[in-house]
CSV table of C-alpha atoms in Angstrom, one decimal:
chain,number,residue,atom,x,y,z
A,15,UNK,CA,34.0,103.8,46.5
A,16,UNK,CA,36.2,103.4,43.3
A,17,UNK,CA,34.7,101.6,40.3
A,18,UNK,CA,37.5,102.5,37.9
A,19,UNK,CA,39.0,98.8,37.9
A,20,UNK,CA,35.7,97.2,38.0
A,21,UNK,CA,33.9,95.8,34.7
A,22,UNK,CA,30.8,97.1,33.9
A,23,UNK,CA,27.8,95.2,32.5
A,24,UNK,CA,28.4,96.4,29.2
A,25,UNK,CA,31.9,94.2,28.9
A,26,UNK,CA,30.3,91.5,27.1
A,27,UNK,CA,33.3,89.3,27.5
A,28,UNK,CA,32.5,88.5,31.4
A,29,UNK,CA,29.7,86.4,29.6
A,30,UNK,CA,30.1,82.9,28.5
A,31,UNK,CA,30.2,82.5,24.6
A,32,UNK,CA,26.5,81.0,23.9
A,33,UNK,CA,27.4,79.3,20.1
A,34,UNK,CA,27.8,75.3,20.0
A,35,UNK,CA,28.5,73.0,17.2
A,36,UNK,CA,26.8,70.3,15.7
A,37,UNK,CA,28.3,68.4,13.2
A,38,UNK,CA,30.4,71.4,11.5
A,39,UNK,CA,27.3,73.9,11.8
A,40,UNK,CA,27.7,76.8,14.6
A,41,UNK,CA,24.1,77.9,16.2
A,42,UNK,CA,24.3,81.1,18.3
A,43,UNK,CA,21.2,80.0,20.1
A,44,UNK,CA,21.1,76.5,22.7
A,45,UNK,CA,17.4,76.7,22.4
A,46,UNK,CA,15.7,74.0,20.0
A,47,UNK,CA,11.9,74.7,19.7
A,48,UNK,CA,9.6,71.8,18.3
A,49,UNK,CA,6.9,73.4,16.2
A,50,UNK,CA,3.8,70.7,17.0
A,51,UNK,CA,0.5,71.2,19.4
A,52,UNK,CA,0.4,75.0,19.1
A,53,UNK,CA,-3.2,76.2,18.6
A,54,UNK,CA,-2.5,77.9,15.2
A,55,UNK,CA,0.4,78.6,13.0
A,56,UNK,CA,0.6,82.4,14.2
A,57,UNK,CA,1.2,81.3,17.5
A,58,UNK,CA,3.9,79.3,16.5
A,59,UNK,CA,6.0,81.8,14.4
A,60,UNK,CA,5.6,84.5,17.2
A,61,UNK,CA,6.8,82.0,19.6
A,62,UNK,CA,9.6,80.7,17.8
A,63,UNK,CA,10.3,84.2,17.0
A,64,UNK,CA,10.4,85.0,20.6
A,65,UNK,CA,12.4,82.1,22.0
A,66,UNK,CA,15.2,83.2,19.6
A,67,UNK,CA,15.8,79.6,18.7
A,68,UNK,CA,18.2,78.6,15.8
A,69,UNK,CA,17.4,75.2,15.4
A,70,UNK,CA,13.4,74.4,14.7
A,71,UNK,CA,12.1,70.5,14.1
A,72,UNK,CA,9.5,69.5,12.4
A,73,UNK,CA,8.1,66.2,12.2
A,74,UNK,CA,8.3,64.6,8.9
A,75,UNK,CA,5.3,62.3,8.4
A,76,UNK,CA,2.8,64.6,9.7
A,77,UNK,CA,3.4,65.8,6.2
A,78,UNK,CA,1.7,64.0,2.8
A,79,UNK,CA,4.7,64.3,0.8
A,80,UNK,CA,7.3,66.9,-0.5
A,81,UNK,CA,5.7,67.5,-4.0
A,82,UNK,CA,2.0,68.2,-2.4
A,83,UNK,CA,2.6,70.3,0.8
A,84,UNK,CA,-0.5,72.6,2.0
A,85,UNK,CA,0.4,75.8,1.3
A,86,UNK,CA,-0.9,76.4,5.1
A,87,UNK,CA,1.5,74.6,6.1
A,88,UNK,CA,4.0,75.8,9.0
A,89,UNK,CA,6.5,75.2,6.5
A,90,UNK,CA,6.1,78.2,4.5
A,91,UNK,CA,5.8,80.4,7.7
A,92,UNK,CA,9.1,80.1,9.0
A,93,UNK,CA,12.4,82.1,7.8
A,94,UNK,CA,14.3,79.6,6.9
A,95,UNK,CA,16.9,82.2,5.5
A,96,UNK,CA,17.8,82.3,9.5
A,97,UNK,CA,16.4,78.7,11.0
A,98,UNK,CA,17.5,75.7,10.5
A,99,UNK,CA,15.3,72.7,10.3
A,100,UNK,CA,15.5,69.9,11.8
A,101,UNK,CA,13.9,67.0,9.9
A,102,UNK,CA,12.8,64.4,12.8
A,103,UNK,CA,11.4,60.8,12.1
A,104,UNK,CA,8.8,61.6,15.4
A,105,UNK,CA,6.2,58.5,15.0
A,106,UNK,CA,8.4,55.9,13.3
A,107,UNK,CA,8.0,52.5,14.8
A,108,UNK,CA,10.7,50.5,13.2
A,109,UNK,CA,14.5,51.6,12.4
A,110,UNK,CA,14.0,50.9,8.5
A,111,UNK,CA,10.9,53.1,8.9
A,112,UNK,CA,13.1,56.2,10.6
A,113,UNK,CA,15.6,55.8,7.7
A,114,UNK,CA,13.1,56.2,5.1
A,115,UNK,CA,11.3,59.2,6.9
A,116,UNK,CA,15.2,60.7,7.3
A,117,UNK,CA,15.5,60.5,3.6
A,118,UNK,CA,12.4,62.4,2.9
A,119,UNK,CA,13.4,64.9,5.2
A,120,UNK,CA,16.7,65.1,3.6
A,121,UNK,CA,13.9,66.2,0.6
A,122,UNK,CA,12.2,68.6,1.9
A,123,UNK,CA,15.8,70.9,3.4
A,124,UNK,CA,16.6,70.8,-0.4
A,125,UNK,CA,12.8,72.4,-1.1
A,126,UNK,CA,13.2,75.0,1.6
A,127,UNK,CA,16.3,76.1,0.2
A,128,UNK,CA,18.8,74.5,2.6
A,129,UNK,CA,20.3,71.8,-0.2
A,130,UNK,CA,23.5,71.2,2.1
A,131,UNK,CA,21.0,70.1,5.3
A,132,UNK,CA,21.6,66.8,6.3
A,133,UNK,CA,20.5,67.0,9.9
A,134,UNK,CA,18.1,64.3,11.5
A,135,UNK,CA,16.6,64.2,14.4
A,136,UNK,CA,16.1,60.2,14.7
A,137,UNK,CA,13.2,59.0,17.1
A,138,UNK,CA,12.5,55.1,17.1
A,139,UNK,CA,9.3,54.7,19.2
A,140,UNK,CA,7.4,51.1,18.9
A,141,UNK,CA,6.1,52.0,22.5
A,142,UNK,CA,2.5,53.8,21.8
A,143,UNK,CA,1.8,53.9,25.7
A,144,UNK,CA,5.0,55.5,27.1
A,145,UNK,CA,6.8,56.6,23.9
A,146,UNK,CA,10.2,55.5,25.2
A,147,UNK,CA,12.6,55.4,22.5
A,148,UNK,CA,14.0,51.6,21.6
A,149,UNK,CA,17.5,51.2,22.1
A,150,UNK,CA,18.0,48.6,19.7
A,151,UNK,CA,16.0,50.3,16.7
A,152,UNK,CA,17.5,53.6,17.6
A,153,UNK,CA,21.6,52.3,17.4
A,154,UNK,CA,20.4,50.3,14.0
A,155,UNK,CA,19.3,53.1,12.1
A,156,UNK,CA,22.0,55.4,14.0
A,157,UNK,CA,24.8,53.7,12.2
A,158,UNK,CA,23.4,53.4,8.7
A,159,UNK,CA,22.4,57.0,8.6
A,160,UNK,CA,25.9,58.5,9.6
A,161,UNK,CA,26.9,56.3,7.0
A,162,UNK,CA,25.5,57.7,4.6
A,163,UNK,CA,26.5,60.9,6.0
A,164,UNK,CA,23.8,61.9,7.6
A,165,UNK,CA,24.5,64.3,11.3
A,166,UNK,CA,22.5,62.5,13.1
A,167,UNK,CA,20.7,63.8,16.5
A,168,UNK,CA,19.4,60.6,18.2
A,169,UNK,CA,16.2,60.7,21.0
A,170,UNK,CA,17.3,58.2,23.8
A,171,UNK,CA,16.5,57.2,27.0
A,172,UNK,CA,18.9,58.4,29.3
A,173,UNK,CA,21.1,55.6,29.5
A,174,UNK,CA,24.9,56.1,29.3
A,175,UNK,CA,26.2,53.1,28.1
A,176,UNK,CA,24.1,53.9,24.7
A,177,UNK,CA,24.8,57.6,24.7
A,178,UNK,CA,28.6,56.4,24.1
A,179,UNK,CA,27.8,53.6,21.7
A,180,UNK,CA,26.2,56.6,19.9
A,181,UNK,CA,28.7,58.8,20.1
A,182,UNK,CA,31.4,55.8,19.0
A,183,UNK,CA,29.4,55.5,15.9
A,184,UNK,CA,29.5,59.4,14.4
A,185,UNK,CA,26.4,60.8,15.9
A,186,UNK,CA,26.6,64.5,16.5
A,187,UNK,CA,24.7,64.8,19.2
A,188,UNK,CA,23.0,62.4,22.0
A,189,UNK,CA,19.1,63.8,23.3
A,190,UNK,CA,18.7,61.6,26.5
A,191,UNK,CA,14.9,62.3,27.7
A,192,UNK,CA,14.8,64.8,30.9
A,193,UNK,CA,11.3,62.9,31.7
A,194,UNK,CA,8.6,60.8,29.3
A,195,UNK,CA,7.3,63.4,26.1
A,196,UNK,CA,4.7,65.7,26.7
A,197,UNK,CA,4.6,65.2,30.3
A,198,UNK,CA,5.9,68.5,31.5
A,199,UNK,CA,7.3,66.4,34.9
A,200,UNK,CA,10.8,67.8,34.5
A,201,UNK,CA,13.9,66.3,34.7
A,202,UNK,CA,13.5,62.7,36.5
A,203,UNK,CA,16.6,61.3,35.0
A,204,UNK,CA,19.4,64.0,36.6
A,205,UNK,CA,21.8,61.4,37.7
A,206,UNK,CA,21.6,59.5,34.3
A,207,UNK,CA,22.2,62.6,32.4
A,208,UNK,CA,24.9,64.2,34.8
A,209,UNK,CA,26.3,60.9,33.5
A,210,UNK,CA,26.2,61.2,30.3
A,211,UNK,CA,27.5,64.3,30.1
A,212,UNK,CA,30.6,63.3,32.0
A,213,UNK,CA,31.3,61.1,29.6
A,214,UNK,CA,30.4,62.7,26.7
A,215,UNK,CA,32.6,64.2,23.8
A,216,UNK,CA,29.9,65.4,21.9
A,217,UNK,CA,26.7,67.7,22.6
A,218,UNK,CA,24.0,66.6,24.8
A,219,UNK,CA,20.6,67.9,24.2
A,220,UNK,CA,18.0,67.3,27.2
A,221,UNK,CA,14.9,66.5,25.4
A,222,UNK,CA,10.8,65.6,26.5
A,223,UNK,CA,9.7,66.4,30.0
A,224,UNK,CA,10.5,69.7,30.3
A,225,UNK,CA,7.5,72.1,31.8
A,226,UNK,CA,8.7,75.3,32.6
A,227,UNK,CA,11.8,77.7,32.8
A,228,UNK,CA,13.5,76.4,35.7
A,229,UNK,CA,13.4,72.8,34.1
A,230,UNK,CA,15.7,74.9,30.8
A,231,UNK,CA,17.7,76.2,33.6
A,232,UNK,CA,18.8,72.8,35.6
A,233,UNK,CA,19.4,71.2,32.6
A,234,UNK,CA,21.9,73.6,31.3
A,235,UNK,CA,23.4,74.2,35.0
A,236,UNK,CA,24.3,70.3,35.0
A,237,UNK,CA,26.9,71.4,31.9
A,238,UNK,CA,23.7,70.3,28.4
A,239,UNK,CA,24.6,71.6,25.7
A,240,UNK,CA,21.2,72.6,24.7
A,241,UNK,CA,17.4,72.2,25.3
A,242,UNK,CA,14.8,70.9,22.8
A,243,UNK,CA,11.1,72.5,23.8
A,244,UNK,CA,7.7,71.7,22.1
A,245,UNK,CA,4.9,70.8,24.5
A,246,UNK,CA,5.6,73.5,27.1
A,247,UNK,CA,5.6,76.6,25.0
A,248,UNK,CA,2.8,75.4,23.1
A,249,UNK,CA,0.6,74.4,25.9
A,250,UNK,CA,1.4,77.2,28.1
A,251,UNK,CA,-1.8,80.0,28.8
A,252,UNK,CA,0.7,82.2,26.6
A,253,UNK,CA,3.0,80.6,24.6
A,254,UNK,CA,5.2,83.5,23.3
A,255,UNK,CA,5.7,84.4,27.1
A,256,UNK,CA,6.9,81.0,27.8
A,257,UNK,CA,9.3,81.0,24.7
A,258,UNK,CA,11.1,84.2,26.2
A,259,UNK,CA,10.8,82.4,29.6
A,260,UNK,CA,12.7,79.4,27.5
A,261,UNK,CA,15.1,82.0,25.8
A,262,UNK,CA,15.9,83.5,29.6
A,263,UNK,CA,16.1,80.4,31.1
A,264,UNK,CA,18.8,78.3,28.8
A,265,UNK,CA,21.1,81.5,29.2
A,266,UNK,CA,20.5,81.6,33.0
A,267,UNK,CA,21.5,78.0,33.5
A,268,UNK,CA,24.4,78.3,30.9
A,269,UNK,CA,25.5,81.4,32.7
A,270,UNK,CA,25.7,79.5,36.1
A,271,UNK,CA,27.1,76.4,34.5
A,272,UNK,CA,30.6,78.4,32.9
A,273,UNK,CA,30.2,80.8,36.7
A,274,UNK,CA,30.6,77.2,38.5
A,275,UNK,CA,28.9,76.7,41.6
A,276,UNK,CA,29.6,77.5,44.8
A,277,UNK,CA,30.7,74.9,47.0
A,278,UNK,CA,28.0,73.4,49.5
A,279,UNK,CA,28.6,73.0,53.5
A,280,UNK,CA,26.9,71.4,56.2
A,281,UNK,CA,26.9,74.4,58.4
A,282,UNK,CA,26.0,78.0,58.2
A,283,UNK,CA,29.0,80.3,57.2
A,284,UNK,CA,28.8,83.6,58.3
A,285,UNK,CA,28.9,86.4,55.0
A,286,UNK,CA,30.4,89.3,57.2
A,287,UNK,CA,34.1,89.2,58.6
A,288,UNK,CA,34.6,88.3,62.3
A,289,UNK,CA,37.9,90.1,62.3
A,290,UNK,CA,38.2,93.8,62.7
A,291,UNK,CA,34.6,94.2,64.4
A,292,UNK,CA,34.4,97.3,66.9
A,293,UNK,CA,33.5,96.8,70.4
């Protein structure tokens, strides 16, 4: 048999490009970790390490304030010579409250070292049961933030009609929720976000719900951008397994996404030729 014409495995270029944009920034990993629930900080690192992630978020009111961090903190664990952070307003109830929690974590980039950071990760979540992110809230602090030129990553519901008014306003990104946070279900919402990322002329980020590998490899076969991942690397029996699991799985499904499908029948199809068959 004569391999001379074929490619090999080591041609990289019969593999997709994995870097995306957001806002003018290029990422060379689609992974997003979260960095809450893990059972200490070492766990954390070696995860994030492990996952390969480019983009880690961090909650901003779980800390006091940016002149009196713990020196414990996650915070001074991390590399952020080769992450970037993203400052999220997780646990904000009201839009003026995310915009104030956005400007603190503008504060903190600047103490880490990153002083041209502007990223947010805005969350607007009045619903303590549930935690579905409010619409309303969400597109009010939205427009004041890319205002002030803020690249703003909103949390949403996965409704369509919102990830475009989002979109139409400046945001960099749209996260529609793959099921609710923390519930490791999946993705529940696959028609909504097939939807909005038909329609979509930014990055979409499937955040919350996702449980395990095959969840990071759906969502990225359906044509995301990227997958955010906190609550299933950190609650998995071994989290730094899961993060390579993570890693694996987002370049699986982006593989298959740019490889396109093949197409589904209603019948079987035989794989060997009926022509040329000897008696």
């Amino acid at each position: 048999m004569n391999l001379s014409n074929s490619r090999t495995v080591s041609d990289l270029s019969i593999y997709p490009d994995n870097s995306w944009i957001v806002g003018d920034k290029v990422f060379s990993s689609r992974l997003m970790l979260g960095t809450g629930k893990y059972k200490s900080i070492e766990v954390a690192c070696k995860s994030i390490q492990k996952s390969q992630a480019s983009i880690v978020t961090v909650a901003m009111r779980r800390l006091q304030n940016a002149n009196n961090l713990p020196q414990d903190n996650l915070l001074y664990s991390l590399p952020w010579d080769i992450l970037w952070l993203l400052p999220n307003t997780a646990g904000c109830t009201t839009a003026d409250e995310a915009v104030r929690v956005a400007s603190f974590g503008r504060e903190i980039c600047k103490r880490l070292g990153q002083e041209t950071n502007t990223f947010v990760k805005l969350e607007v979540i009045p619903d303590s049961r549930h935690l579905f992110p409010d619409p309303v809230g969400t597109l009010k602090a939205a427009e004041y933030l890319v205002s002030k030129g803020y690249v703003v990553l909103p949390y949403i519901f996965p409704d369509p009609m919102l990830a475009k008014q989002l979109e139409e306003l400046g945001c960099a990104t749209v996260m529609p929720l793959g099921s609710p946070i923390g519930s490791g279900q999946g993705i529940k919402n696959l028609e909504n976000i097939q939807a909005i990322i038909d329609r979509s002329a930014i990055p979409v980020v499937v955040d919350a719900g996702i449980g395990t590998a095959s969840d990071a490899v759906k969502a990225m076969e359906i044509g995301s951008s990227a997958v955010l991942v906190n609550s299933a690397i950190a609650h998995a029996n071994c989290p730094v397994s899961m993060a390579n699991a993570m890693r694996l799985g987002v370049l699986s499904g982006r593989y298959a996404s740019v490889a396109g499908r093949m197409k589904e029948y209603d019948r079987a199809i035989a794989s060997s030729p009926s022509t040329g068959i000897l008696p």
